[in-house]
């Protein structure tokens, strides 16, 4: 049977992003080297804590300032860290055809509140237009590939895990979804995605 809900990962499936660009832009705002931003935000786990929901944006800012020994404008710093996304255009027609064919689509993503606000409030219309539910790590308090976030997706959908199909570009996340009872596909290209969907009985509105 084809899936009742198809869940898309956000980063590098629906949108592309660049963490190094975030560090470059945040460094420019803060007046510190890009490498120091990378150490504080990624090597020391600040971004991960934000994505798990362990920190609010304000707490992230305060910890960043304390560790980087600077205090730039908060709004400018957060914008610099968020302005890193681009629409992954080749996937858009696939999404549109799936919705036109009557499939329910959702998002399952490791992300933080600032990033989600940046991408979901009209900047990328495809998100609000096509996807519901949106299961996000900072809201759930768990990150892929942890079982809890996949259980939250099943609960949000009101469906059994085996009725869900999850698409992600990271093998570990695909494995985590399968361990939680979902079907899952490793996203490598739009062409391969179409093949994998058709093999699961998905029919496109072509």
Short mmCIF file of C-alpha atoms in Angstrom, two decimals:
data_model
loop_
_atom_site.label_atom_id
_atom_site.label_comp_id
_atom_site.label_asym_id
_atom_site.label_seq_id
_atom_site.Cartn_x
_atom_site.Cartn_y
_atom_site.Cartn_z
CA UNK A 1 0.00 0.00 0.00
CA UNK A 2 1.24 3.53 -0.72
CA UNK A 3 1.94 5.76 2.29
CA UNK A 4 -0.83 7.85 3.82
CA UNK A 5 1.60 10.63 4.77
CA UNK A 6 4.94 11.53 3.20
CA UNK A 7 7.30 13.36 5.55
CA UNK A 8 10.07 15.49 4.08
CA UNK A 9 13.25 16.53 5.82
CA UNK A 10 13.76 20.29 5.59
CA UNK A 11 17.50 20.81 5.13
CA UNK A 12 19.03 19.57 1.86
CA UNK A 13 15.73 18.08 0.73
CA UNK A 14 13.27 20.98 0.59
CA UNK A 15 15.81 23.74 1.26
CA UNK A 16 19.58 23.92 0.93
CA UNK A 17 21.65 25.62 3.61
CA UNK A 18 25.24 26.50 4.51
CA UNK A 19 26.43 26.51 8.14
CA UNK A 20 29.76 28.01 7.11
CA UNK A 21 27.90 30.97 5.62
CA UNK A 22 26.09 31.38 8.93
CA UNK A 23 29.41 31.51 10.77
CA UNK A 24 30.84 33.97 8.28
CA UNK A 25 27.85 36.29 8.57
CA UNK A 26 27.61 36.01 12.35
CA UNK A 27 31.32 36.72 12.62
CA UNK A 28 30.91 39.88 10.57
CA UNK A 29 28.09 41.07 12.84
CA UNK A 30 29.94 40.15 16.03
CA UNK A 31 33.35 41.36 14.89
CA UNK A 32 35.06 38.04 15.54
CA UNK A 33 36.64 35.44 13.21
CA UNK A 34 34.41 32.96 11.41
CA UNK A 35 36.34 30.07 12.96
CA UNK A 36 35.59 31.33 16.48
CA UNK A 37 31.88 31.40 15.66
CA UNK A 38 32.12 27.83 14.38
CA UNK A 39 33.79 26.74 17.62
CA UNK A 40 31.20 28.39 19.83
CA UNK A 41 28.09 27.48 17.85
CA UNK A 42 28.90 24.03 16.48
CA UNK A 43 31.97 22.51 18.13
CA UNK A 44 30.79 23.44 21.63
CA UNK A 45 27.23 22.31 20.92
CA UNK A 46 25.34 25.58 21.19
CA UNK A 47 23.41 25.03 17.95
CA UNK A 48 22.49 21.48 18.90
CA UNK A 49 21.07 22.65 22.23
CA UNK A 50 19.02 25.26 20.38
CA UNK A 51 17.69 22.63 17.97
CA UNK A 52 16.79 20.27 20.82
CA UNK A 53 14.80 23.02 22.48
CA UNK A 54 17.15 23.11 25.47
CA UNK A 55 17.79 26.82 24.83
CA UNK A 56 15.52 29.67 23.78
CA UNK A 57 16.81 32.12 21.19
CA UNK A 58 17.50 34.63 23.99
CA UNK A 59 19.45 32.04 25.98
CA UNK A 60 21.40 31.07 22.87
CA UNK A 61 22.29 34.74 22.37
CA UNK A 62 23.40 35.20 25.98
CA UNK A 63 25.58 32.08 25.89
CA UNK A 64 27.05 33.06 22.53
CA UNK A 65 27.96 36.49 23.86
CA UNK A 66 29.49 35.05 27.02
CA UNK A 67 31.62 32.52 25.15
CA UNK A 68 32.60 34.82 22.25
CA UNK A 69 33.20 37.79 24.57
CA UNK A 70 31.19 40.24 22.54
CA UNK A 71 27.65 41.59 22.55
CA UNK A 72 26.40 42.42 19.05
CA UNK A 73 22.84 43.43 18.25
CA UNK A 74 20.71 40.35 18.90
CA UNK A 75 18.36 40.75 15.94
CA UNK A 76 21.26 41.28 13.54
CA UNK A 77 23.16 38.29 14.90
CA UNK A 78 20.15 35.97 14.68
CA UNK A 79 19.33 37.13 11.16
CA UNK A 80 22.93 36.48 10.12
CA UNK A 81 22.63 32.93 11.39
CA UNK A 82 19.32 32.36 9.61
CA UNK A 83 19.93 33.90 6.19
CA UNK A 84 21.52 30.72 4.86
CA UNK A 85 18.62 28.94 3.14
CA UNK A 86 17.68 28.56 -0.51
CA UNK A 87 14.78 26.70 -2.07
CA UNK A 88 15.83 23.34 -3.51
CA UNK A 89 14.04 24.06 -6.77
CA UNK A 90 14.22 20.58 -8.39
CA UNK A 91 12.07 19.13 -5.59
CA UNK A 92 9.26 21.68 -5.97
CA UNK A 93 7.52 20.01 -8.95
CA UNK A 94 7.58 16.67 -7.11
CA UNK A 95 5.90 18.25 -4.10
CA UNK A 96 3.30 19.96 -6.27
CA UNK A 97 2.47 16.76 -8.15
CA UNK A 98 2.15 14.79 -4.95
CA UNK A 99 -0.29 17.27 -3.46
CA UNK A 100 -2.27 17.50 -6.70
CA UNK A 101 -2.57 13.71 -6.61
CA UNK A 102 -4.08 13.91 -3.13
CA UNK A 103 -1.18 12.87 -0.94
CA UNK A 104 -0.81 14.38 2.50
CA UNK A 105 2.66 15.87 3.07
CA UNK A 106 4.49 16.87 6.24
CA UNK A 107 7.88 18.02 7.48
CA UNK A 108 10.07 16.23 10.02
CA UNK A 109 13.19 18.25 10.76
CA UNK A 110 16.01 18.92 13.18
CA UNK A 111 15.74 22.68 13.40
CA UNK A 112 15.54 25.57 15.84
CA UNK A 113 12.92 28.23 16.39
CA UNK A 114 14.86 31.08 14.70
CA UNK A 115 15.50 28.99 11.58
CA UNK A 116 11.90 27.80 11.43
CA UNK A 117 10.54 31.32 11.82
CA UNK A 118 12.85 32.51 9.06
CA UNK A 119 11.82 29.87 6.53
CA UNK A 120 8.14 29.43 7.39
CA UNK A 121 6.76 32.96 7.64
CA UNK A 122 6.19 33.59 3.94
CA UNK A 123 9.78 33.50 2.71
CA UNK A 124 9.25 30.05 1.17
CA UNK A 125 5.56 29.81 0.32
CA UNK A 126 5.81 26.11 -0.42
CA UNK A 127 6.10 25.31 3.29
CA UNK A 128 2.83 26.84 4.45
CA UNK A 129 1.02 25.84 1.25
CA UNK A 130 1.79 22.14 1.12
CA UNK A 131 2.97 20.78 4.48
CA UNK A 132 1.05 19.77 7.59
CA UNK A 133 1.98 18.49 10.13
CA UNK A 134 5.41 20.00 10.77
CA UNK A 135 7.24 18.01 13.44
CA UNK A 136 10.29 19.96 14.63
CA UNK A 137 13.04 18.92 17.00
CA UNK A 138 12.98 22.07 19.13
CA UNK A 139 9.26 21.55 19.80
CA UNK A 140 9.53 17.82 20.48
CA UNK A 141 12.67 17.95 22.62
CA UNK A 142 14.35 15.24 20.56
CA UNK A 143 16.40 15.06 17.39
CA UNK A 144 16.68 12.60 14.54
CA UNK A 145 17.67 9.81 14.64
CA UNK A 146 16.18 9.46 18.15
CA UNK A 147 13.05 7.33 18.32
CA UNK A 148 11.07 9.98 20.20
CA UNK A 149 10.85 12.38 17.27
CA UNK A 150 9.51 9.67 14.96
CA UNK A 151 6.94 8.68 17.56
CA UNK A 152 5.93 12.34 17.75
CA UNK A 153 5.45 12.37 13.98
CA UNK A 154 3.16 9.36 14.14
CA UNK A 155 1.19 10.97 16.94
CA UNK A 156 0.92 14.30 15.11
CA UNK A 157 -0.33 12.55 12.00
CA UNK A 158 -2.78 10.37 13.88
CA UNK A 159 -1.45 7.37 11.97
CA UNK A 160 0.47 4.20 12.67
CA UNK A 161 4.22 4.44 11.98
CA UNK A 162 4.00 2.00 9.07
CA UNK A 163 1.59 4.38 7.29
CA UNK A 164 4.30 7.06 7.12
CA UNK A 165 7.09 7.47 4.59
CA UNK A 166 10.06 9.61 5.58
CA UNK A 167 12.55 11.23 3.18
CA UNK A 168 15.95 12.35 4.49
CA UNK A 169 19.45 12.94 3.13
CA UNK A 170 21.25 11.39 6.13
CA UNK A 171 21.60 7.58 6.34
CA UNK A 172 21.51 7.62 10.15
CA UNK A 173 18.15 9.39 10.11
CA UNK A 174 16.75 6.93 7.59
CA UNK A 175 17.91 4.08 9.81
CA UNK A 176 16.35 5.74 12.86
CA UNK A 177 13.02 6.11 11.10
CA UNK A 178 13.01 2.47 10.05
CA UNK A 179 13.87 1.36 13.57
CA UNK A 180 10.82 3.31 14.77
CA UNK A 181 8.58 1.47 12.30
CA UNK A 182 8.37 4.02 9.49
CA UNK A 183 9.24 3.37 5.89
CA UNK A 184 12.10 5.66 4.88
CA UNK A 185 14.01 6.69 1.76
CA UNK A 186 17.50 8.14 1.53
CA UNK A 187 17.23 11.27 -0.60
CA UNK A 188 20.08 11.58 -3.10
CA UNK A 189 18.47 13.27 -6.12
CA UNK A 190 15.03 14.24 -7.44
CA UNK A 191 15.25 11.55 -10.11
CA UNK A 192 16.01 8.82 -7.59
CA UNK A 193 13.25 10.08 -5.30
CA UNK A 194 10.67 9.68 -8.06
CA UNK A 195 11.81 6.09 -8.63
CA UNK A 196 11.64 5.29 -4.91
CA UNK A 197 8.16 6.78 -4.60
CA UNK A 198 6.80 4.90 -7.59
CA UNK A 199 8.19 1.66 -6.17
CA UNK A 200 6.06 2.28 -3.09
CA UNK A 201 2.88 2.64 -5.11
CA UNK A 202 2.84 6.44 -5.19
CA UNK A 203 1.12 7.84 -8.26
CA UNK A 204 1.98 11.29 -9.51
CA UNK A 205 -0.46 13.78 -10.97
CA UNK A 206 1.28 13.92 -14.38
#
